[in-house]
Tab-separated table of C-alpha atoms in Angstrom:
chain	number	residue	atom	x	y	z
A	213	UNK	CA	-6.716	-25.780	-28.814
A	214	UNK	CA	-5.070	-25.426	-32.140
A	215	UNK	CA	-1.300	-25.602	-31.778
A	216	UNK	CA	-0.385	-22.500	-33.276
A	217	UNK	CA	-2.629	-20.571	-30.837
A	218	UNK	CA	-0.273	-22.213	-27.965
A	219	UNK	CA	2.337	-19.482	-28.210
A	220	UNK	CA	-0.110	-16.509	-27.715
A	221	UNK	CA	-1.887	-18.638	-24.635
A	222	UNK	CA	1.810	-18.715	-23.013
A	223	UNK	CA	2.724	-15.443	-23.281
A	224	UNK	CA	-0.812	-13.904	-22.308
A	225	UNK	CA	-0.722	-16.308	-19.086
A	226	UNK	CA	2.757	-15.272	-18.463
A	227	UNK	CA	2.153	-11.630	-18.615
A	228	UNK	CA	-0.561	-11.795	-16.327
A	229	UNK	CA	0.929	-14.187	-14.059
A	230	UNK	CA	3.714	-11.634	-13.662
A	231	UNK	CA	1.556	-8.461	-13.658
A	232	UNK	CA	-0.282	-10.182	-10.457
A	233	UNK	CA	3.357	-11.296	-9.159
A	234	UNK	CA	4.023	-7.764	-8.494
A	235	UNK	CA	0.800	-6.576	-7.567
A	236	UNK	CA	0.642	-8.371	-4.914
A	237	UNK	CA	3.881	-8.126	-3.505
A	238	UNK	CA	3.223	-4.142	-3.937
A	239	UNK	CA	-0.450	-4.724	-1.738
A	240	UNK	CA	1.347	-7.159	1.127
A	241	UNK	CA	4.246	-4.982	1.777
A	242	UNK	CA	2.617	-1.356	0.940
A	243	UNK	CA	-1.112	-0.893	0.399
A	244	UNK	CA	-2.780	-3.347	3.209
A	245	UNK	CA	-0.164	-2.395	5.866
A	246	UNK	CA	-0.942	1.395	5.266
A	247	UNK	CA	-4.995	0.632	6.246
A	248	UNK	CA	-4.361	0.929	10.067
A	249	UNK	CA	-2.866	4.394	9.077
A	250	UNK	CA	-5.731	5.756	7.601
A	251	UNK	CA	-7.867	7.139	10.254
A	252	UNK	CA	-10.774	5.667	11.823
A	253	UNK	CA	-13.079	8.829	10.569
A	254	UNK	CA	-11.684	8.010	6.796
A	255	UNK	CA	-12.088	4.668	7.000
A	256	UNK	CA	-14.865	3.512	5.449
A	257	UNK	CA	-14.589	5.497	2.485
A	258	UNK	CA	-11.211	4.717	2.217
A	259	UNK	CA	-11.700	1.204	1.964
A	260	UNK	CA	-15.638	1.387	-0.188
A	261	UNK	CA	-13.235	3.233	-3.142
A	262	UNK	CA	-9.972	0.824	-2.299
A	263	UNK	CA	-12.675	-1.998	-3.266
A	264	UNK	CA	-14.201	-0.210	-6.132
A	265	UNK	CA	-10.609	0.865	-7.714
A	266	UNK	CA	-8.685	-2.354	-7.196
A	267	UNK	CA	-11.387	-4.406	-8.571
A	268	UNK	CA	-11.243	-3.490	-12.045
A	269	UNK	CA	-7.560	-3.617	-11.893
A	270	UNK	CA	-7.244	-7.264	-10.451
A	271	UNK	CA	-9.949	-9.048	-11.635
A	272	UNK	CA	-9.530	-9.230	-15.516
A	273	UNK	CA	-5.693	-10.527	-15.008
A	274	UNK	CA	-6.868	-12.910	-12.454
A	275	UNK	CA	-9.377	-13.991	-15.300
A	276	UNK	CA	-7.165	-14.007	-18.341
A	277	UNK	CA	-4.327	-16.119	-15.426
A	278	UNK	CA	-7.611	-18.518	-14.421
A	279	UNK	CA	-8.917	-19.178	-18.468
A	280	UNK	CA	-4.990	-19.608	-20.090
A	281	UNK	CA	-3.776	-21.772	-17.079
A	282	UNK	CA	-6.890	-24.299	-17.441
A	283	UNK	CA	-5.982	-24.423	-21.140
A	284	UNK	CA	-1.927	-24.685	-20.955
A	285	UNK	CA	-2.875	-27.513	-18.137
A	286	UNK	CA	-4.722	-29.557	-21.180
A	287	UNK	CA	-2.296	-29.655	-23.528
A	288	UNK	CA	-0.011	-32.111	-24.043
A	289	UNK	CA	4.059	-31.255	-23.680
A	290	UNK	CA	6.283	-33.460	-22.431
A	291	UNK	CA	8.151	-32.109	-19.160
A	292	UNK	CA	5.443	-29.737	-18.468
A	293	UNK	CA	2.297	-31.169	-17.457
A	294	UNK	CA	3.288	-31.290	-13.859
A	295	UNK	CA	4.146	-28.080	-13.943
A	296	UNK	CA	1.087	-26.287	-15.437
A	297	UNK	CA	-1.428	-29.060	-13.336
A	298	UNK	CA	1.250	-27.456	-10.475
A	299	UNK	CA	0.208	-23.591	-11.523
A	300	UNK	CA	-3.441	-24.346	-12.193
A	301	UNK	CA	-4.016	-25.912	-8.709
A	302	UNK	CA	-1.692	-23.097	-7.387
A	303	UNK	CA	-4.254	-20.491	-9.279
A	304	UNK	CA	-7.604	-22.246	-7.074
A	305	UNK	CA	-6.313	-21.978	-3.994
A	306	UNK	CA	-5.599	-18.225	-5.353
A	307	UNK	CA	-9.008	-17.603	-5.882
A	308	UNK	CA	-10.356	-20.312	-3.117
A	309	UNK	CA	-8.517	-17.369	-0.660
A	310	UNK	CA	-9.701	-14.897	-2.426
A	311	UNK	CA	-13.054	-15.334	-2.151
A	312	UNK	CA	-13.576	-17.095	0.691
A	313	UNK	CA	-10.888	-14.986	3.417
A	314	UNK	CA	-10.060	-11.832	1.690
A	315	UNK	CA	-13.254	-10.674	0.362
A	316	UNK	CA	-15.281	-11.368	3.479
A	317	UNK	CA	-12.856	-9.833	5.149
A	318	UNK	CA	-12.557	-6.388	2.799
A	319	UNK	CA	-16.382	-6.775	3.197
A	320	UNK	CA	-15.811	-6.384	7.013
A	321	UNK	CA	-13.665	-3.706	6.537
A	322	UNK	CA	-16.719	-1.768	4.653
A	323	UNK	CA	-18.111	-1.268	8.222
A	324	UNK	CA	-15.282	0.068	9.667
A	325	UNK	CA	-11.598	-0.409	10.637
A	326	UNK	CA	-11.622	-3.548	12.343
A	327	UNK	CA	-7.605	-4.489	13.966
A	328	UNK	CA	-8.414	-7.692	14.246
A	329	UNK	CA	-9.789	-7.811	10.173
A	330	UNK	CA	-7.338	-5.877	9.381
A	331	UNK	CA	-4.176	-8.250	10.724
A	332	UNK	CA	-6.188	-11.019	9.841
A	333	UNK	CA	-6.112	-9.310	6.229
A	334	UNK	CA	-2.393	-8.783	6.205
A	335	UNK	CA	-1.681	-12.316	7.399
A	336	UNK	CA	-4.059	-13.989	5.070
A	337	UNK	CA	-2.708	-12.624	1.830
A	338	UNK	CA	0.654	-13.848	2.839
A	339	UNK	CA	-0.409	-16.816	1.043
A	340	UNK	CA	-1.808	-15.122	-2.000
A	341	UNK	CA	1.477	-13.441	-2.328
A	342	UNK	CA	3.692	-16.748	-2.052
A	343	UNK	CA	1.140	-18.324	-4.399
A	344	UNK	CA	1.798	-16.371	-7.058
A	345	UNK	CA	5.332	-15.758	-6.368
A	346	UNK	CA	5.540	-19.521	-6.902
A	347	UNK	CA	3.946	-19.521	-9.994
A	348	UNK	CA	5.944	-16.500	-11.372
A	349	UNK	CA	8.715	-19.280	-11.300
A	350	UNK	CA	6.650	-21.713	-12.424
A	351	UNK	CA	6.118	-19.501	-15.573
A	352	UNK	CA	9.800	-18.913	-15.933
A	353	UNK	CA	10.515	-22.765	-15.652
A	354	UNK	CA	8.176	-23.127	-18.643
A	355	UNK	CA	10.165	-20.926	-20.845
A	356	UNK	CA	12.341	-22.007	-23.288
A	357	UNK	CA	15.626	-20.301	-24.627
């Protein structure tokens, strides 16, 4: 990557680092927990347009997070490549969880409200939501003053 690129790289990755720092603190202690209060009746549609509206909201920051951290991760600083190799594994196991526990389990969801999915839901993305927490610090570490 050309050096003078680097700058634009950090702050895009830090930007949407932090924009998915508080979105998911504002979907683990607001918007999952209010699902079992929803209705059984509303359910289903509640949760077919949750998927459809948060979807174009998380994914392109998730993207622009996944495609800057592999690139800070390659470039040489001194001091910081533990600390970006530190965010970019903490990003795959972001999207390892993501994939492979929360969306199956929005997808069960889709078929109705499930207390077991649901909790299971909750209590899954309690490790999405320290995950990026982490790296929001990790990004701050990174910043020089």
């Amino acid at each position: 990557m050309d050096p003078a690129l680097i700058p634009f790289v950090v702050t895009l990755h830090d930007a949407s680092t932090w924009f998915l720092v508080g979105l998911i603190w504002v979907i683990q202690a607001v918007h999952y927990p209010l699902f079992a209060k929803v209705g059984v009746d509303s359910f289903v549609p509640y949760q077919l347009s949750h998927v459809r509206r948060i979807t174009p909201v998380v994914l392109p920051p998730m993207l622009i997070e996944l495609v800057t951290a592999v690139l800070l991760a390659f470039q040489p600083e001194p001091g910081l490549t533990a600390v970006r190799w530190t965010g970019l594994a903490l990003v795959g196991s972001i999207w390892l969880s993501t994939f492979l526990v929360q969306v199956p389990l929005h997808a069960r969801l889709e078929r109705g409200f499930d207390e077991t999915a649901h909790r299971r839901l909750v209590g899954s993305n309690v490790w999405r939501t320290a995950a990026w927490t982490f790296r929001g610090l990790l990004v701050c570490f990174t910043w020089t003053f």
